[in-house]
Amino acid sequence: MSNNVPKLFGSLVFNDKVMKERLPKDTYKAIKHAVSTGTALSMDTADIVANAMKDWAIEKGATHYTHWFQPMTGITAEKHDSFITPVGEGEVIMKFSGKELVKGEPDASSFPSGGIRATFEARGYTAWDPSSYAFIKNGALCIPTAFMSYKGEVLDKKTPLLRSMNVLSKQAARILKLFGSDASVDTTVGAEQEYFLLDRELAYSRKDLRIAGRTLFGARPPKGQELEDHYFGNIKPRVMAFMQDLDRELWKFGIYAKTRHNEVAPAQHELAPVFASVNIATDQNQLTMEIMKNLAEEHGLFCLLHEKPFAGVNGSGKHNNWSMSTSDGENLLSPGKKPETNLRFLLFLTAVIEAVDKRQDLLRLSVASAGNDHRLGANEAPPAIISMFLGDELTNILESIASGKPYARKDGVKFTTGVDTIPSFMQDTTDRNRTSPFAFTGNKFEFRMLGSAVNISCPNVMINTAVAEALCGFADKLEKSKDFEKDVLKIIKDSYTKHRRIVFNGNNYSKEWEEEAARRGLLNLKSTPEALSYYDREENVKLFEKFKIYTAVEVRAREEILLENYCKVLNIEALTMLDMANKQIIPAVMAFSGDIADGINNKTAAGVKPRAELDLLKKVSGLTDSAYDAANKLADIVVEAKGVANVKDAAFFYRDNVLPAMQELRLSCDALEMIVDKDYWPIPVYGDLLFW
Ligand code: ADP
Ligand code: MG
């Protein structure tokens, strides 16, 4: 294994360097032009690119190609075709045409479409996204693509993301222009990925982990995370071997894997990449998750990406670090040293504040899933209420602009904030609020509500679109302005005054905040069905239509797909629980109590009074009865749930009836786990799974 990381880096990617080397100059230029302007390549150019890609891929051992896309399932999809083309009698040549590169026609009928595409109209197509590089995985050349129905409705997660990037870029450029710059704007994202690593054999011996990706039973181990000895702790040799391999694999795919460390919970870890343009960051995060899972298998490990795999133990999230940067390499959320750049910074900052306040519902629903419902608001992840952390200094500056009162800097210097006296900021990086769902961290925002398993495209579509909306409003006013700087300050003042309720620098985990947030009129959408119901609000549909992100039909389709997914996940979990309770736990417990009963008979026959045995038998029997009843009840409710016709009603039915019934079954089984002899207990327990 070579340790030459720069050489290794991107070795499986048809990246800019490879294109420069292998494409004729004008083809290379044409592709660059197509990417920067979002226009299509001519078929002749596509033919040349395809041929160069194929030759390169074959040299690297590839035999197949596939369009690689991100349907609404949230994971990636691929269907491999080999390069072989028959010529003459029993012979083949390796061929790959521009047409095959640019467009694919997978049968779309088995991907969720939310009713957009009737099954008789199964055709859908994938279209090459040249802004994300092709790469080789498992012997196949993977072409990143967008996926849509034959009539052009989007069926994937990538297309809206690309659209939202363009929209934000356009609106931000309008503002920049007013500040005298012709730069274009890109959205940058760094997604920190949390995960658990378990021993493969142990994990596979539990049906819930195998099928539902989380434990559906399990009592707290005697030791949890209370000693706080895992966070940034020593990394075990077996985990380290995995992490080293993982970094190397990711580097080969051109993924900027940067930071690795142990997380808060036992057996929990994190990987953070260096940020990239958001569509690349999205592709790379999808690949990262896939590679993590596969590589773990090779190491005899089991990688869990579920948001809440263990009750009572921290779940896993994915912090979405978000900012905007110009083609001149300037970060628009980085406060400058001079009043002029600070004015621009404050304007962009205000746009984000307005966006987050105005579109709280969209941000919240973009992270809604059955898995994440266990996490949000559970004192480990931010609550279900969206708010923003700005830190004292920025908040004070904005407050002083809003009130016209002087602002006193930390070093005692006072300002009456006007255009030429916008103070330079003393960046206070120690002042980190870990409880905030949307925190300013010095030069970017960190959206912390994402669950670890989520595809990051939807949250970023929402942030991009909402910020574009705010910038569009600002630009509409400023383009007509006679006194630019004064009007910029006025916009900051008016917008901040209207939206300041979203700013909260205190402890988001406290009960008081929930009450205060309610007084401020902030949304608190605690569950997925509730949050998703906001998707097709008239105002939201209007927003998406205005910026051409989704049509009304596409919005409703998305809502339906996500609601359906929620129901399906809970249905699978409930059925898995029933299977485990009826076939494993209850029989094991009955065997145990049967043996106690035998022991009681033997002792009694020998003339000894079996006090402890009788007591234990009573307890075990009582809990067994409860578990048995709860299982029967859950089975009935699952059948009932299946009968609810409307998907929204069904989602609420699952939340209000199936989930509590699952909880009831779990309670008695977990209580049994605490008192049943471990030799009888049929599955590995939390202690075994988490401390290995
Ligand atoms: P922290 O200590 O706050 O987690 P880091 O510097 O470690 O900060 O960054 C965390 C993540 O944020 C990384 O993935 C990093 O690449 C990303 N990040 C840093 N700057 C930006 C930016 N301008 N835009 C988007 N993401 C960024
Ligand atoms: Mg972070």
XYZ file of C-alpha atoms and ligand atoms in Angstrom:
720
model
C 0.000 0.000 0.000
C 1.389 3.305 -1.016
C 1.542 6.000 1.609
C 1.738 8.706 -0.985
C -1.555 10.371 -0.196
C -1.428 13.069 -2.882
C -0.875 10.321 -5.451
C -3.611 8.163 -4.006
C -6.017 11.076 -3.750
C -8.624 11.026 -6.480
C -7.012 8.056 -8.221
C -10.470 6.598 -8.906
C -11.920 9.878 -10.159
C -12.147 11.270 -13.663
C -11.347 14.686 -12.269
C -10.143 17.953 -13.674
C -6.528 16.824 -13.823
C -7.397 13.652 -15.738
C -9.664 15.582 -18.093
C -6.900 18.053 -18.807
C -4.504 15.223 -19.562
C -6.814 13.112 -21.636
C -9.187 15.418 -23.480
C -8.352 17.503 -26.525
C -8.030 21.131 -25.488
C -11.258 22.357 -27.069
C -13.226 19.429 -25.611
C -11.865 20.235 -22.165
C -12.841 23.851 -22.652
C -16.305 22.891 -23.878
C -16.915 20.790 -20.798
C -15.737 23.553 -18.470
C -18.009 25.971 -20.250
C -20.969 23.605 -20.020
C -20.443 23.204 -16.273
C -20.058 26.897 -15.508
C -23.038 27.947 -17.613
C -25.225 24.908 -17.036
C -25.635 24.326 -20.765
C -25.636 21.036 -22.651
C -22.665 19.579 -24.511
C -22.915 18.822 -28.216
C -23.199 15.122 -29.050
C -19.830 15.182 -30.818
C -18.127 16.516 -27.703
C -19.988 14.021 -25.528
C -18.695 11.216 -27.775
C -15.114 12.333 -27.268
C -15.557 12.636 -23.490
C -17.241 9.235 -23.276
C -14.473 7.560 -25.198
C -11.774 9.138 -23.037
C -13.641 8.140 -19.891
C -13.954 4.567 -21.098
C -10.256 4.240 -21.972
C -9.302 5.652 -18.603
C -11.767 3.405 -16.772
C -10.579 0.278 -18.583
C -6.968 1.066 -17.689
C -8.139 1.166 -14.072
C -9.747 -2.252 -14.424
C -13.355 -1.246 -15.035
C -15.565 -3.359 -17.300
C -18.924 -1.662 -16.773
C -20.502 1.752 -16.560
C -23.523 2.951 -14.671
C -25.525 6.087 -14.243
C -25.334 6.796 -10.528
C -28.337 8.641 -9.116
C -30.130 9.550 -5.917
C -33.787 8.565 -6.072
C -36.224 9.555 -3.361
C -35.265 6.493 -1.304
C -32.417 8.693 -0.062
C -29.753 6.162 -0.991
C -27.976 5.902 -4.309
C -29.004 3.712 -7.206
C -26.997 2.108 -9.979
C -27.580 -0.401 -12.769
C -24.460 -1.681 -14.452
C -23.968 -2.180 -18.198
C -20.761 -3.607 -19.551
C -18.802 -1.810 -22.242
C -18.920 -4.871 -24.502
C -20.328 -4.523 -27.983
C -20.429 -7.629 -30.205
C -18.533 -7.399 -33.490
C -18.534 -10.233 -35.960
C -18.502 -13.844 -34.895
C -18.201 -14.198 -31.103
C -16.006 -11.176 -30.642
C -16.464 -7.960 -28.733
C -14.984 -4.532 -28.487
C -15.291 -2.127 -25.556
C -17.484 0.819 -26.416
C -19.068 3.753 -24.654
C -20.843 6.467 -26.597
C -21.704 10.067 -25.861
C -25.362 9.133 -25.942
C -24.814 6.515 -23.251
C -22.884 9.036 -21.184
C -25.445 11.796 -21.414
C -28.699 9.944 -20.994
C -29.888 6.678 -19.511
C -33.330 5.130 -19.390
C -33.676 2.968 -16.318
C -37.069 1.443 -15.657
C -38.344 3.968 -13.150
C -41.369 2.041 -11.963
C -39.842 0.641 -8.813
C -38.590 3.938 -7.418
C -40.865 6.061 -5.263
C -42.587 8.785 -7.256
C -45.409 9.853 -4.946
C -48.002 9.224 -7.593
C -46.293 11.349 -10.245
C -45.629 8.504 -12.554
C -48.324 5.949 -13.176
C -46.808 2.473 -13.474
C -47.938 2.091 -17.064
C -45.671 4.994 -17.808
C -42.656 3.383 -16.262
C -40.091 5.247 -18.231
C -37.823 7.665 -16.525
C -34.454 8.918 -17.496
C -31.169 9.880 -15.981
C -29.156 12.821 -17.255
C -25.439 13.356 -16.748
C -24.439 16.014 -14.208
C -21.022 17.112 -15.483
C -20.505 19.306 -12.400
C -19.803 16.199 -10.341
C -16.925 13.963 -11.449
C -17.346 10.410 -12.692
C -15.550 7.754 -10.641
C -14.858 4.029 -10.553
C -16.495 1.842 -7.947
C -16.632 -1.954 -7.914
C -15.278 -2.179 -11.428
C -17.859 0.185 -12.858
C -17.476 3.698 -14.178
C -20.090 5.666 -12.207
C -21.586 8.716 -13.901
C -23.330 11.082 -11.470
C -26.752 11.844 -12.905
C -30.070 13.503 -12.210
C -33.187 11.349 -12.403
C -36.581 12.388 -13.734
C -39.803 11.063 -15.140
C -40.283 10.900 -18.858
C -42.288 14.090 -18.725
C -39.531 15.856 -16.813
C -40.832 15.842 -13.236
C -37.950 15.328 -10.858
C -37.794 11.969 -9.141
C -34.541 12.466 -7.303
C -32.692 14.451 -4.679
C -30.046 15.897 -6.923
C -32.022 17.948 -9.456
C -33.662 20.257 -6.908
C -30.310 20.716 -5.227
C -28.703 21.856 -8.471
C -31.642 24.161 -9.077
C -31.412 25.651 -5.603
C -27.684 26.275 -6.036
C -28.347 28.181 -9.233
C -31.108 30.195 -7.662
C -29.008 31.176 -4.681
C -26.064 31.931 -6.903
C -28.164 34.227 -9.038
C -29.691 36.162 -6.161
C -26.408 36.477 -4.277
C -24.712 37.733 -7.436
C -27.312 40.507 -7.696
C -26.290 41.714 -4.250
C -22.585 41.375 -4.966
C -22.994 43.402 -8.090
C -24.376 46.256 -6.031
C -21.245 46.044 -3.911
C -19.225 46.354 -7.105
C -18.265 42.763 -7.757
C -18.972 40.535 -10.759
C -18.109 37.332 -8.929
C -20.395 34.324 -9.058
C -21.452 32.531 -5.895
C -21.304 28.913 -4.844
C -22.818 27.153 -1.821
C -20.240 25.355 0.298
C -21.003 22.508 2.666
C -19.034 20.290 5.011
C -21.056 17.410 6.450
C -19.709 15.870 9.656
C -20.764 12.229 9.742
C -21.375 10.324 12.982
C -21.622 6.532 13.120
C -21.448 3.526 15.412
C -19.175 0.537 14.937
C -20.203 -2.801 16.416
C -18.825 -6.282 16.163
C -20.363 -7.785 13.058
C -21.174 -11.221 14.482
C -22.885 -9.775 17.529
C -24.806 -7.205 15.528
C -25.966 -9.734 12.956
C -27.283 -12.007 15.663
C -29.921 -9.380 16.413
C -32.768 -9.179 13.935
C -33.593 -5.604 14.855
C -30.104 -4.361 14.002
C -30.043 -6.374 10.816
C -33.483 -5.408 9.582
C -34.383 -2.102 11.198
C -30.857 -0.766 11.678
C -31.563 0.017 15.317
C -32.243 -1.874 18.522
C -35.943 -2.246 19.265
C -35.305 -3.853 22.639
C -32.560 -3.371 25.174
C -32.170 -2.232 28.739
C -29.559 0.326 29.709
C -26.174 -1.186 30.492
C -24.699 -0.581 33.963
C -22.269 1.826 32.323
C -23.402 4.287 29.692
C -21.740 7.481 28.621
C -21.905 9.153 32.043
C -18.159 8.998 32.651
C -17.647 10.980 29.452
C -14.579 8.894 28.760
C -15.258 8.162 25.102
C -15.385 11.603 23.490
C -12.020 12.222 21.806
C -10.784 9.168 23.738
C -8.141 6.694 22.663
C -9.160 4.877 19.539
C -9.118 1.082 19.862
C -6.740 -0.736 17.497
C -9.547 -2.482 15.643
C -11.400 0.780 15.122
C -8.195 2.529 14.154
C -7.486 -0.086 11.487
C -10.945 0.590 10.084
C -10.507 4.363 10.206
C -7.157 4.214 8.441
C -8.560 2.036 5.716
C -11.608 4.250 5.440
C -9.560 7.416 4.981
C -7.500 5.766 2.240
C -10.601 4.523 0.451
C -12.264 7.921 0.642
C -9.151 9.676 -0.569
C -9.088 7.430 -3.635
C -12.557 8.758 -4.421
C -11.318 12.311 -4.050
C -13.229 12.761 -0.800
C -11.589 15.235 1.546
C -11.667 13.054 4.672
C -10.008 15.231 7.274
C -10.902 14.583 10.898
C -11.610 11.327 12.745
C -12.364 10.861 16.402
C -14.403 9.047 18.992
C -17.771 10.591 19.778
C -19.747 10.931 23.003
C -21.398 7.515 23.139
C -19.489 4.262 23.531
C -18.695 2.727 20.103
C -19.613 6.021 18.400
C -17.265 7.859 16.049
C -17.169 10.762 13.642
C -15.629 11.603 10.314
C -15.497 15.168 9.011
C -14.453 16.138 5.505
C -13.132 19.452 4.260
C -16.049 21.380 2.816
C -16.847 21.465 -0.907
C -19.446 22.796 -3.289
C -22.760 21.432 -2.011
C -23.570 19.060 -4.886
C -20.118 17.519 -4.595
C -20.419 17.437 -0.815
C -23.730 15.604 -1.240
C -22.361 13.021 -3.642
C -19.349 12.548 -1.413
C -21.401 12.137 1.723
C -23.530 9.483 0.017
C -20.382 7.672 -1.067
C -18.852 8.042 2.382
C -21.837 6.357 4.006
C -21.792 3.535 1.489
C -18.058 2.957 1.815
C -18.300 3.036 5.618
C -20.879 0.287 5.573
C -19.084 -1.923 3.109
C -15.650 -1.490 4.570
C -16.933 -2.251 8.065
C -18.012 -5.688 6.813
C -14.492 -6.378 5.573
C -13.177 -5.514 9.024
C -15.637 -7.838 10.752
C -17.518 -4.780 11.947
C -21.017 -3.475 11.525
C -21.469 0.206 10.757
C -24.666 1.755 12.050
C -25.820 4.999 10.499
C -29.201 5.071 12.209
C -30.103 8.268 14.057
C -30.953 6.497 17.281
C -29.673 2.928 17.406
C -29.759 2.617 21.213
C -32.306 3.969 23.666
C -30.706 5.937 26.477
C -27.445 6.376 24.542
C -26.670 9.368 22.321
C -27.833 9.019 18.770
C -25.957 10.034 15.640
C -26.301 13.260 13.736
C -24.776 14.940 10.762
C -23.784 18.570 11.179
C -24.306 20.456 7.969
C -21.808 23.326 7.843
C -23.099 25.782 5.288
C -21.799 28.967 3.721
C -21.599 30.899 0.452
C -18.370 31.669 -1.300
C -17.539 33.816 -4.309
C -15.620 32.777 -7.383
C -12.859 35.027 -5.998
C -12.590 32.663 -3.059
C -14.205 34.971 -0.534
C -16.449 33.480 2.119
C -19.530 35.702 2.287
C -20.178 34.732 5.890
C -16.736 35.706 7.003
C -16.738 39.066 8.758
C -14.059 41.343 7.341
C -11.717 43.798 8.916
C -13.130 46.882 7.236
C -16.524 48.543 7.645
C -17.362 48.035 3.940
C -16.860 44.292 3.937
C -18.598 44.100 7.277
C -21.624 45.824 5.865
C -21.800 43.215 3.134
C -21.299 40.483 5.704
C -24.107 41.844 7.886
C -26.429 41.987 4.914
C -25.823 38.344 4.009
C -26.077 37.381 7.651
C -29.417 39.167 7.900
C -30.616 37.315 4.818
C -29.875 34.005 6.543
C -31.687 35.156 9.699
C -34.744 36.193 7.683
C -34.620 32.933 5.738
C -34.443 30.707 8.777
C -37.237 32.541 10.571
C -39.514 32.721 7.577
C -38.989 29.124 6.499
C -38.663 27.360 9.842
C -41.159 24.787 8.712
C -39.172 23.855 5.613
C -35.932 23.496 7.538
C -37.630 21.402 10.168
C -39.334 19.086 7.705
C -36.152 18.649 5.692
C -34.700 16.656 8.582
C -37.871 14.791 9.535
C -37.764 11.013 9.566
C -38.953 8.193 11.780
C -35.395 7.719 13.026
C -34.682 11.369 13.713
C -37.898 11.689 15.733
C -36.179 9.736 18.514
C -33.343 12.191 18.573
C -34.626 15.725 18.202
C -35.494 17.107 21.582
C -33.910 14.262 23.499
C -31.191 16.390 25.159
C -28.471 15.306 22.814
C -29.589 16.867 19.573
C -31.239 20.254 19.255
C -34.953 20.341 20.041
C -37.581 20.292 17.329
C -37.789 24.101 17.584
C -35.701 25.968 15.027
C -33.701 28.864 16.415
C -30.381 30.494 15.637
C -27.288 31.122 17.682
C -25.331 34.237 16.725
C -23.273 34.778 19.862
C -23.391 37.896 21.995
C -21.238 40.114 19.844
C -23.131 39.767 16.584
C -26.441 39.880 18.376
C -25.441 43.116 20.098
C -24.353 44.698 16.835
C -27.629 43.796 15.152
C -29.577 44.974 18.191
C -27.755 48.285 18.113
C -28.507 48.712 14.418
C -32.151 47.896 15.100
C -32.476 50.254 18.074
C -30.100 53.019 16.976
C -28.469 52.801 20.401
C -24.664 52.724 20.731
C -22.922 49.395 20.741
C -20.213 48.729 23.308
C -17.529 46.351 22.130
C -15.962 43.914 24.559
C -12.843 46.016 24.797
C -14.980 48.928 25.954
C -14.936 50.919 22.709
C -18.370 52.323 21.899
C -19.894 52.776 18.462
C -23.007 54.346 17.178
C -23.363 51.974 14.317
C -23.504 53.760 11.009
C -22.284 52.781 7.603
C -18.731 53.945 8.163
C -18.574 52.721 11.735
C -19.630 49.122 11.441
C -17.153 47.715 13.914
C -14.641 45.018 13.150
C -15.576 41.843 14.950
C -13.586 40.229 17.660
C -14.202 36.656 16.726
C -15.137 34.751 19.774
C -14.682 31.127 18.887
C -14.825 29.877 22.446
C -18.395 31.006 22.637
C -19.901 27.900 21.107
C -23.425 26.954 21.787
C -23.693 23.193 21.339
C -27.434 23.176 21.945
C -28.414 25.407 19.048
C -29.967 23.865 15.953
C -28.592 26.529 13.633
C -25.431 28.057 14.981
C -23.094 30.661 13.587
C -19.588 29.326 14.110
C -17.420 32.222 13.036
C -17.627 32.006 9.256
C -20.410 29.533 8.492
C -23.653 28.226 9.895
C -23.871 24.778 11.353
C -27.304 23.191 10.915
C -27.300 20.498 13.566
C -30.700 18.881 13.278
C -29.806 16.444 10.523
C -29.885 12.785 11.451
C -26.858 10.706 10.546
C -28.624 8.704 7.831
C -30.154 11.581 5.897
C -29.208 12.577 2.379
C -28.038 16.176 2.879
C -29.581 17.459 -0.327
C -33.041 18.298 1.031
C -31.850 20.404 3.990
C -29.572 22.306 1.631
C -32.325 22.810 -0.937
C -34.330 24.449 1.837
C -31.506 26.655 3.129
C -30.498 27.721 -0.379
C -34.027 28.507 -1.484
C -34.960 30.361 1.688
C -31.790 32.469 1.602
C -32.279 33.138 -2.110
C -35.769 34.382 -1.327
C -34.478 36.816 1.286
C -31.645 38.034 -0.968
C -34.089 38.477 -3.824
C -36.226 40.743 -1.640
C -33.163 42.749 -0.621
C -31.920 43.061 -4.202
C -35.339 44.198 -5.450
C -35.159 47.114 -3.031
C -31.477 47.925 -3.359
C -31.407 47.934 -7.133
C -33.719 50.942 -6.932
C -31.809 52.623 -4.155
C -30.503 56.181 -4.404
C -28.400 56.003 -1.249
C -27.028 52.467 -1.296
C -25.198 52.204 2.013
C -27.907 53.919 3.977
C -30.503 51.625 2.442
C -28.430 48.547 3.199
C -28.438 49.530 6.849
C -32.173 50.148 6.699
C -32.773 46.704 5.237
C -30.658 45.122 7.955
C -32.583 47.082 10.557
C -36.039 46.281 9.198
C -35.375 42.639 8.460
C -33.629 41.963 11.753
C -36.362 43.712 13.720
C -38.970 41.587 12.016
C -37.117 38.287 12.389
C -35.062 38.663 15.578
C -37.393 36.268 17.440
C -35.516 33.389 15.765
C -32.261 34.368 17.506
C -31.670 32.563 20.770
C -28.258 32.322 22.373
C -29.276 30.419 25.522
C -29.725 26.758 26.365
C -31.974 25.172 23.769
C -32.381 22.020 25.863
C -34.175 23.778 28.705
C -37.869 23.613 29.472
C -37.928 27.426 29.745
C -36.857 27.756 26.119
C -39.744 25.633 24.939
C -42.119 27.980 26.759
C -40.310 31.095 25.587
C -40.286 29.829 21.987
C -44.040 29.296 22.175
C -44.459 32.881 23.386
C -42.361 34.050 20.445
C -44.606 32.136 18.091
C -41.892 29.766 16.875
C -42.936 26.403 15.525
C -42.377 23.265 17.579
C -43.098 20.372 15.247
C -42.266 17.365 17.328
C -42.936 14.530 14.942
C -42.449 13.684 11.296
C -46.133 13.563 10.294
C -46.668 16.985 11.874
C -43.616 18.499 10.189
C -44.335 17.016 6.769
C -47.858 18.391 6.802
C -46.284 21.816 6.318
C -44.630 20.876 3.031
C -47.499 21.849 0.744
C -48.639 24.969 2.574
C -49.677 27.480 -0.041
C -46.838 29.842 0.842
C -44.286 27.082 0.453
C -45.638 25.915 -2.877
C -45.526 29.517 -4.071
C -41.922 29.842 -3.003
C -40.878 26.668 -4.811
C -42.758 27.657 -7.925
C -41.354 31.172 -7.911
C -37.792 29.885 -7.911
C -38.581 26.809 -10.034
C -37.319 24.339 -7.469
C -40.421 22.136 -7.455
C -43.796 22.318 -9.140
C -46.871 21.966 -6.934
C -47.179 18.375 -8.147
C -43.590 17.652 -7.181
C -44.024 19.145 -3.702
C -47.065 16.987 -3.017
C -45.294 13.939 -4.398
C -42.381 14.521 -2.055
C -44.633 14.944 0.939
C -46.395 11.729 0.074
C -43.192 9.766 -0.443
C -41.812 10.887 2.894
C -45.041 10.170 4.766
C -45.191 6.772 3.149
C -41.618 6.104 4.124
C -42.438 7.005 7.727
C -45.289 4.482 7.764
C -43.172 1.798 6.141
C -40.306 2.216 8.583
C -42.633 1.940 11.574
C -44.390 -1.034 10.030
C -41.087 -2.854 9.531
C -40.008 -2.016 13.071
C -43.284 -3.230 14.547
C -43.152 -6.500 12.604
C -39.534 -7.049 13.590
C -40.439 -6.502 17.231
C -43.274 -8.984 17.015
C -40.995 -11.529 15.428
C -38.353 -11.121 18.107
C -40.829 -11.037 20.977
C -42.851 -14.022 19.828
C -40.083 -16.230 18.525
C -37.146 -15.312 20.707
C -37.807 -13.350 23.846
C -41.092 -14.784 25.132
C -40.103 -18.435 24.486
C -36.707 -17.877 26.167
C -38.342 -16.327 29.179
C -40.857 -19.151 29.403
C -38.031 -21.681 29.369
C -36.398 -19.751 32.161
C -39.525 -19.612 34.293
C -40.187 -23.294 33.552
C -36.782 -24.127 34.963
C -37.399 -21.995 38.028
C -40.678 -23.799 38.537
C -38.862 -27.148 38.342
C -36.359 -25.854 40.853
C -39.169 -24.826 43.153
C -40.696 -28.293 42.972
C -37.347 -29.953 43.656
C -36.572 -27.703 46.596
C -40.020 -28.154 48.076
C -39.704 -31.940 47.730
C -36.409 -31.707 49.575
C -38.141 -29.808 52.354
C -36.566 -26.393 51.685
C -38.759 -23.339 51.290
C -37.965 -21.679 47.913
C -38.567 -18.032 48.809
C -36.376 -16.215 46.257
C -37.397 -18.595 43.489
C -41.068 -18.015 44.133
C -40.607 -14.296 44.181
C -38.575 -14.274 40.952
C -41.013 -16.632 39.269
C -43.881 -14.319 40.139
C -42.065 -11.311 38.722
C -40.994 -13.094 35.565
C -44.460 -14.535 35.023
C -46.115 -11.178 35.532
C -43.832 -9.495 33.011
C -44.197 -12.381 30.575
C -47.949 -11.950 30.671
C -47.550 -8.229 30.030
C -45.169 -8.853 27.138
C -47.498 -11.448 25.689
C -50.501 -9.128 25.923
C -48.533 -6.200 24.519
C -47.391 -8.307 21.559
C -50.956 -9.328 20.781
C -52.123 -5.751 21.035
C -49.345 -4.532 18.770
C -50.171 -7.227 16.211
C -53.797 -6.048 16.113
C -52.823 -2.401 15.785
C -50.414 -3.121 12.947
C -53.226 -4.773 11.031
C -55.451 -1.799 11.727
C -52.750 0.612 10.540
C -52.524 -1.187 7.232
C -56.198 -0.433 6.712
C -55.884 3.352 6.973
C -56.288 4.586 3.431
C -54.990 8.154 3.324
C -51.234 8.339 3.774
C -51.332 11.395 6.042
C -53.921 9.760 8.303
C -51.876 6.600 8.262
C -48.727 8.440 9.365
C -50.588 9.984 12.300
C -52.082 6.589 13.123
C -48.617 5.046 13.265
C -47.407 7.839 15.485
C -50.360 7.778 17.848
C -51.093 4.067 18.019
C -48.320 1.873 16.662
C -45.412 3.680 18.350
C -46.978 3.610 21.838
C -47.844 -0.084 21.405
C -44.233 -0.782 20.422
C -43.084 1.113 23.479
C -45.346 -0.933 25.730
C -43.979 -4.203 24.390
C -40.459 -2.955 24.769
C -40.996 -1.910 28.384
C -41.936 -5.370 29.617
C -39.247 -7.066 27.537
C -36.561 -4.688 28.794
C -37.716 -5.266 32.367
C -37.417 -8.996 31.751
C -33.918 -8.589 30.370
C -32.880 -7.123 33.716
C -33.932 -10.197 35.707
C -33.638 -13.171 33.370
C -30.540 -15.387 33.560
C -28.172 -14.272 30.802
C -27.747 -17.851 29.566
C -31.416 -17.810 28.610
C -31.518 -14.365 27.046
C -31.612 -14.956 23.297
C -29.880 -11.826 21.978
C -26.748 -9.849 22.858
C -27.484 -6.980 25.246
C -26.392 -3.339 25.147
C -23.351 -3.987 27.328
C -22.070 -6.636 24.877
C -22.827 -4.519 21.820
C -21.389 -1.232 23.008
C -18.360 -2.255 25.048
C -16.262 -4.552 22.917
P -15.760 23.068 14.025
O -14.630 22.979 14.981
O -16.696 24.189 14.252
O -16.455 21.769 13.827
P -14.168 22.930 11.658
O -13.237 23.921 11.122
O -13.609 21.677 12.180
O -15.071 23.624 12.691
O -15.201 22.622 10.521
C -16.249 21.732 10.646
C -16.764 21.480 9.268
O -17.148 22.717 8.669
C -15.739 20.874 8.325
O -16.375 19.933 7.531
C -15.291 22.065 7.543
O -14.763 21.721 6.286
C -16.587 22.815 7.395
N -16.408 24.205 6.967
C -15.429 25.063 7.299
N -15.567 26.217 6.618
C -16.674 26.094 5.841
C -17.328 26.927 4.885
N -16.894 28.125 4.593
N -18.412 26.428 4.272
C -18.874 25.220 4.556
N -18.305 24.399 5.425
C -17.209 24.817 6.063
Mg -19.433 20.467 14.358
